[in-house]
CSV table of C-alpha atoms and ligand atoms in Angstrom, one decimal:
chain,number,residue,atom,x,y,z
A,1,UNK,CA,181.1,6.9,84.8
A,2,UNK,CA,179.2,6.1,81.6
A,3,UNK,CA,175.5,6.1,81.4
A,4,UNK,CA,172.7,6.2,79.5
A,5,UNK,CA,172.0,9.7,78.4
A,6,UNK,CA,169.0,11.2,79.5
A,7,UNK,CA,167.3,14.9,78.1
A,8,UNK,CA,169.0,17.3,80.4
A,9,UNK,CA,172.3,16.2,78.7
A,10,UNK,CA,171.3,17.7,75.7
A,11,UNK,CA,173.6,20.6,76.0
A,12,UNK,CA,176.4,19.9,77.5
A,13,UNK,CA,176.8,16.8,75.1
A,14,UNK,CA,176.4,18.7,72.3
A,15,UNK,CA,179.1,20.9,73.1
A,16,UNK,CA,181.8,18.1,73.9
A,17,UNK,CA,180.6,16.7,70.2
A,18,UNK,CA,181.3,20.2,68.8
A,19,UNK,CA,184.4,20.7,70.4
A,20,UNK,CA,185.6,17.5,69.4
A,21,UNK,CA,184.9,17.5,65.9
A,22,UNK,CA,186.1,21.4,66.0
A,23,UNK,CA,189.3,20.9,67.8
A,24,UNK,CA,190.3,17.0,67.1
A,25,UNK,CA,189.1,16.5,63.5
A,26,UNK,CA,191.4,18.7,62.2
A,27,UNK,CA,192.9,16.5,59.6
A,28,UNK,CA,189.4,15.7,58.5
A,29,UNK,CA,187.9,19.0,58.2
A,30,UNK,CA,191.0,20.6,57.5
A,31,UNK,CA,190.0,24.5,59.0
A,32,UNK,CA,187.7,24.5,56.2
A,33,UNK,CA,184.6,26.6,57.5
A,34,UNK,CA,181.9,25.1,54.4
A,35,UNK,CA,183.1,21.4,55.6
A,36,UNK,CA,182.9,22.4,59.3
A,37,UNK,CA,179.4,24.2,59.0
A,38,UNK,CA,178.1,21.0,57.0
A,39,UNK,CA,179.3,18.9,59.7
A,40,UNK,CA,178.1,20.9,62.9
A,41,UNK,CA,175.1,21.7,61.3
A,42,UNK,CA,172.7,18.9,62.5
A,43,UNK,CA,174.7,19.3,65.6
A,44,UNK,CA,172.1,20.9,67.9
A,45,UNK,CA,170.4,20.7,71.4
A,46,UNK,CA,167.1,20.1,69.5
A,47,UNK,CA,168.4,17.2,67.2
A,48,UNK,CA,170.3,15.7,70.4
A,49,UNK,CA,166.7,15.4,72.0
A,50,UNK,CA,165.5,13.7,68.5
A,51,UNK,CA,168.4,11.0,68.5
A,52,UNK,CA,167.4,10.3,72.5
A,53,UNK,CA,163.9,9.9,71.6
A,54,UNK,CA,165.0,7.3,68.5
A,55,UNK,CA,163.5,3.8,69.2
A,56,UNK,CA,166.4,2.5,67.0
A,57,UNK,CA,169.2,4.5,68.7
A,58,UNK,CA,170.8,4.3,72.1
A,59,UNK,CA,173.2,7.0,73.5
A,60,UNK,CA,175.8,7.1,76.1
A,61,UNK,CA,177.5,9.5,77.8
A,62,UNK,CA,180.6,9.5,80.2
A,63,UNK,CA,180.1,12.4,83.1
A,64,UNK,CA,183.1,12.9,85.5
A,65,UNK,CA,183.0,15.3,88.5
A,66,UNK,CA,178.9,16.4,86.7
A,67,UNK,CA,181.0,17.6,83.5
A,68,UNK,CA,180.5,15.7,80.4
A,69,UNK,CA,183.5,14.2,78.8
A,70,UNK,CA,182.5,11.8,76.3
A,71,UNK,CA,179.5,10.6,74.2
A,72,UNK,CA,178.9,7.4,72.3
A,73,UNK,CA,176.0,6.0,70.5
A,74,UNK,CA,175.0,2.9,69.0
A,75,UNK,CA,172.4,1.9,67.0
A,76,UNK,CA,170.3,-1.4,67.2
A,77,UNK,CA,171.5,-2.4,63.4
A,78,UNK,CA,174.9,-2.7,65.1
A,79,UNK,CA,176.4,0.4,63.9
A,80,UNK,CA,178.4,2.6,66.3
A,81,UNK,CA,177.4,6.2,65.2
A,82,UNK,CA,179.0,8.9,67.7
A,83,UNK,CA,182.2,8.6,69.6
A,84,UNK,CA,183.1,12.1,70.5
A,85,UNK,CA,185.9,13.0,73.6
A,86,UNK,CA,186.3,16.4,74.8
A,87,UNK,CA,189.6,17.7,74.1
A,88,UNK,CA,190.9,18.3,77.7
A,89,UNK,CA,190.8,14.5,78.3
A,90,UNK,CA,192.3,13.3,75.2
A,91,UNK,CA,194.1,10.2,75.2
A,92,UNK,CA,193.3,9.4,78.8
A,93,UNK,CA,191.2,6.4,77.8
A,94,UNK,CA,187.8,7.7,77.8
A,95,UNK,CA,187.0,6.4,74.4
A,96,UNK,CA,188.4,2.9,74.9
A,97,UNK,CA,186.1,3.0,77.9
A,98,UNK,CA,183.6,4.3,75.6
A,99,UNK,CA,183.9,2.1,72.9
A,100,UNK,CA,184.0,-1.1,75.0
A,101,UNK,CA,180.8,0.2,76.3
A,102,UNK,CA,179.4,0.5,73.0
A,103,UNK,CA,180.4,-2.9,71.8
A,104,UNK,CA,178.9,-4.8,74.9
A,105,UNK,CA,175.8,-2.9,74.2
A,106,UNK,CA,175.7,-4.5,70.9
A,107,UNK,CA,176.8,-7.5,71.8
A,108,UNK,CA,173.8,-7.8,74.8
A,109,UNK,CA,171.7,-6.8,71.6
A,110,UNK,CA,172.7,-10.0,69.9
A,111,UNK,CA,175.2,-8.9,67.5
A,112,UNK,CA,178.1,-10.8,66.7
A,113,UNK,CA,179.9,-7.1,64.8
A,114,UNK,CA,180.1,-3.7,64.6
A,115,UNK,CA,179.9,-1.3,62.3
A,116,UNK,CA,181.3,2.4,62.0
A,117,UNK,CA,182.2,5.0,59.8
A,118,UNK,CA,185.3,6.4,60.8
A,119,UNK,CA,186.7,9.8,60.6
A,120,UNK,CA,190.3,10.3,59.2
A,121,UNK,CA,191.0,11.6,63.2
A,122,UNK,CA,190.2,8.7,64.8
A,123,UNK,CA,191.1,5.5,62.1
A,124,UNK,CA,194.5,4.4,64.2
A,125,UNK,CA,192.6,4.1,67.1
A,126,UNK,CA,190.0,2.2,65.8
A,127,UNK,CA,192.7,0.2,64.3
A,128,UNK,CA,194.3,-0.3,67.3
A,129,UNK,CA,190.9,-1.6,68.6
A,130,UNK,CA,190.8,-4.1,66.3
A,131,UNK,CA,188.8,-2.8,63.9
A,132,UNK,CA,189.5,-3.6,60.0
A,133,UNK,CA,188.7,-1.8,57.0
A,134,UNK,CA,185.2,-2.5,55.5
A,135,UNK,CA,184.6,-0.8,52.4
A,136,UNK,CA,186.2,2.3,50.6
A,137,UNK,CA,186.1,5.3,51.5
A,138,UNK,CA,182.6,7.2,51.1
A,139,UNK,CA,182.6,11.2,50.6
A,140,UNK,CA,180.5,12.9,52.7
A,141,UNK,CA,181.2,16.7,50.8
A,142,UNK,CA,184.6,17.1,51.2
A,143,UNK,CA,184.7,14.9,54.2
A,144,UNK,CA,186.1,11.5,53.7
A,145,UNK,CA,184.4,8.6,56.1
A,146,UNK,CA,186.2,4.8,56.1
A,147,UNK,CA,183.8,2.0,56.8
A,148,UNK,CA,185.3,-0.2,59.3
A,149,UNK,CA,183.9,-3.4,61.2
A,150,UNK,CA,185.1,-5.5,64.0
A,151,UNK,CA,183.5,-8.8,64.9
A,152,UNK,CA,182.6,-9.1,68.7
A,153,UNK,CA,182.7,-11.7,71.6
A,154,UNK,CA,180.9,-13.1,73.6
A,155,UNK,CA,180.8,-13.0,76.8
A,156,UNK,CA,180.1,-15.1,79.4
A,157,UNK,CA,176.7,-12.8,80.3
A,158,UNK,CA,175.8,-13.3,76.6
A,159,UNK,CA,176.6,-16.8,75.9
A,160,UNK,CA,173.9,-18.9,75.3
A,161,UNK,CA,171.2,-15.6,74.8
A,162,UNK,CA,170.3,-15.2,70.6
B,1,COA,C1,191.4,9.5,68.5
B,1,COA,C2,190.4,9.5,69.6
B,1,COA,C3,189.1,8.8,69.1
B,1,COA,C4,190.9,8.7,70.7
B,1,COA,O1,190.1,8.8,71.9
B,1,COA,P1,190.8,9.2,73.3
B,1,COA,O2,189.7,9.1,74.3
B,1,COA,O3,191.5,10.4,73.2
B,1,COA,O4,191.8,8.0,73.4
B,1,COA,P2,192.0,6.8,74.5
B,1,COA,O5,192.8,7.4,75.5
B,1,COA,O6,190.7,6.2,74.9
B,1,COA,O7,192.7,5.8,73.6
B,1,COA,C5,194.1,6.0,73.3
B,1,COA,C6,194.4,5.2,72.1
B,1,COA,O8,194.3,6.0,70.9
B,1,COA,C7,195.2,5.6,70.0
B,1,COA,N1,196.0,6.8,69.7
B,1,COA,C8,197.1,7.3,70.3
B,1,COA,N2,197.6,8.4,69.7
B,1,COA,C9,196.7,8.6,68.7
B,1,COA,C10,196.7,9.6,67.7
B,1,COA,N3,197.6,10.6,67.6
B,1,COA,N4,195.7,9.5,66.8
B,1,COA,C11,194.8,8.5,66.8
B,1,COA,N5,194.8,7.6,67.8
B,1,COA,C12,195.8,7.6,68.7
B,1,COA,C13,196.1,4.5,70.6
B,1,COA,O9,195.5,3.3,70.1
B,1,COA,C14,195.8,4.7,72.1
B,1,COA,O10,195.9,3.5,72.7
B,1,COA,P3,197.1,3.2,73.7
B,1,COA,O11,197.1,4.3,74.8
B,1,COA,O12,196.8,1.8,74.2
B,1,COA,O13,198.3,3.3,72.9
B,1,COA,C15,190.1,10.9,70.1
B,1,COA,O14,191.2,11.5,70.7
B,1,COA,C16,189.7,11.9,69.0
B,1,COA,O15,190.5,12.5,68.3
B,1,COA,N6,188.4,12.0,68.8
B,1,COA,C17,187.9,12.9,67.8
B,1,COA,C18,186.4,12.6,67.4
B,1,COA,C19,186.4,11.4,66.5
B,1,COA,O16,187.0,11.4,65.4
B,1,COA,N7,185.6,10.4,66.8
B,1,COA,C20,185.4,9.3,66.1
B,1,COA,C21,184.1,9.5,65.3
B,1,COA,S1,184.0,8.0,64.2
């Protein structure tokens, strides 16, 4: 089930984000502990509660069973900013599921595309979703990011809104 997160996720969430970038992102942080300590950094139960609180962010999660599996954030420019799986339940569709509920958000918001950085992990997928390449890539550190965009639908509940 995916929901809007509320505070007492904070912890739980920010363990599946952590254990997804630490465990999954391996061919974007590449082992290397000054990469993975710049990424994980702002990674935190306190900065989690800061994102929730943002006026200009909104943040999903997907809970199964009362565990947290996935989290996914959007952002009302129309940029998707977290997508995160745990990695017991990879590739079992929780992050199509995820994104789809990502993009309808935006597309309830009035936007006609998104926008994401990806990581190197998780480009084919995006691909596959029908995202295309938007940009070269930008260096975060070390840590390459690929600007990709995908222009949305609309659906029948958004048709005729503006
Ligand atoms: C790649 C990732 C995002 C896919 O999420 P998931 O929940 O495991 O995948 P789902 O089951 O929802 O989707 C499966 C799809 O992933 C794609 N996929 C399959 N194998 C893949 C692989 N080795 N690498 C990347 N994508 C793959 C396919 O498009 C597949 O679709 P299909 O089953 O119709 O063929 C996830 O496994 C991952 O690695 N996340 C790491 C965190 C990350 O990089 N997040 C993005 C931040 S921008």
């Amino acid at each position: 089930m995916i929901r809007m997160a509320i505070p007492d996720d904070a912890d739980r969430a920010i363990h599946v984000i952590r254990e997804s970038i630490q465990e999954l992102c391996v061919s974007d942080h590449q082992e290397n502990d000054e990469v993975l300590r710049m990424w994980l950094e702002n990674k935190t139960a306190e900065n989690f509660l800061l994102w929730l609180a943002s006026a200009n962010q909104s943040i999903f999660v997907d809970e199964q069973d009362g565990k947290i599996c996935a989290v996914g954030g959007a952002t009302n420019s129309g940029e998707i900013t977290l997508n995160y799986v745990a990695p017991s339940i990879r590739f079992q569709g929780v992050s199509k599921i995820m994104l789809a509920t990502l993009e309808g958000f935006l597309t309830d918001s009035g936007h006609n595309q998104a926008t994401l950085t990806s990581t190197e992990t998780a480009r084919r997928f995006y691909y596959m979703q029908g995202y295309v390449d938007a940009g070269a890539p930008e260096f975060w550190g070390k840590l390459p990011g690929y600007p990709m965009a995908k222009l949305l639908k609309r659906t029948p509940r958004t048709q005729g809104q503006q």
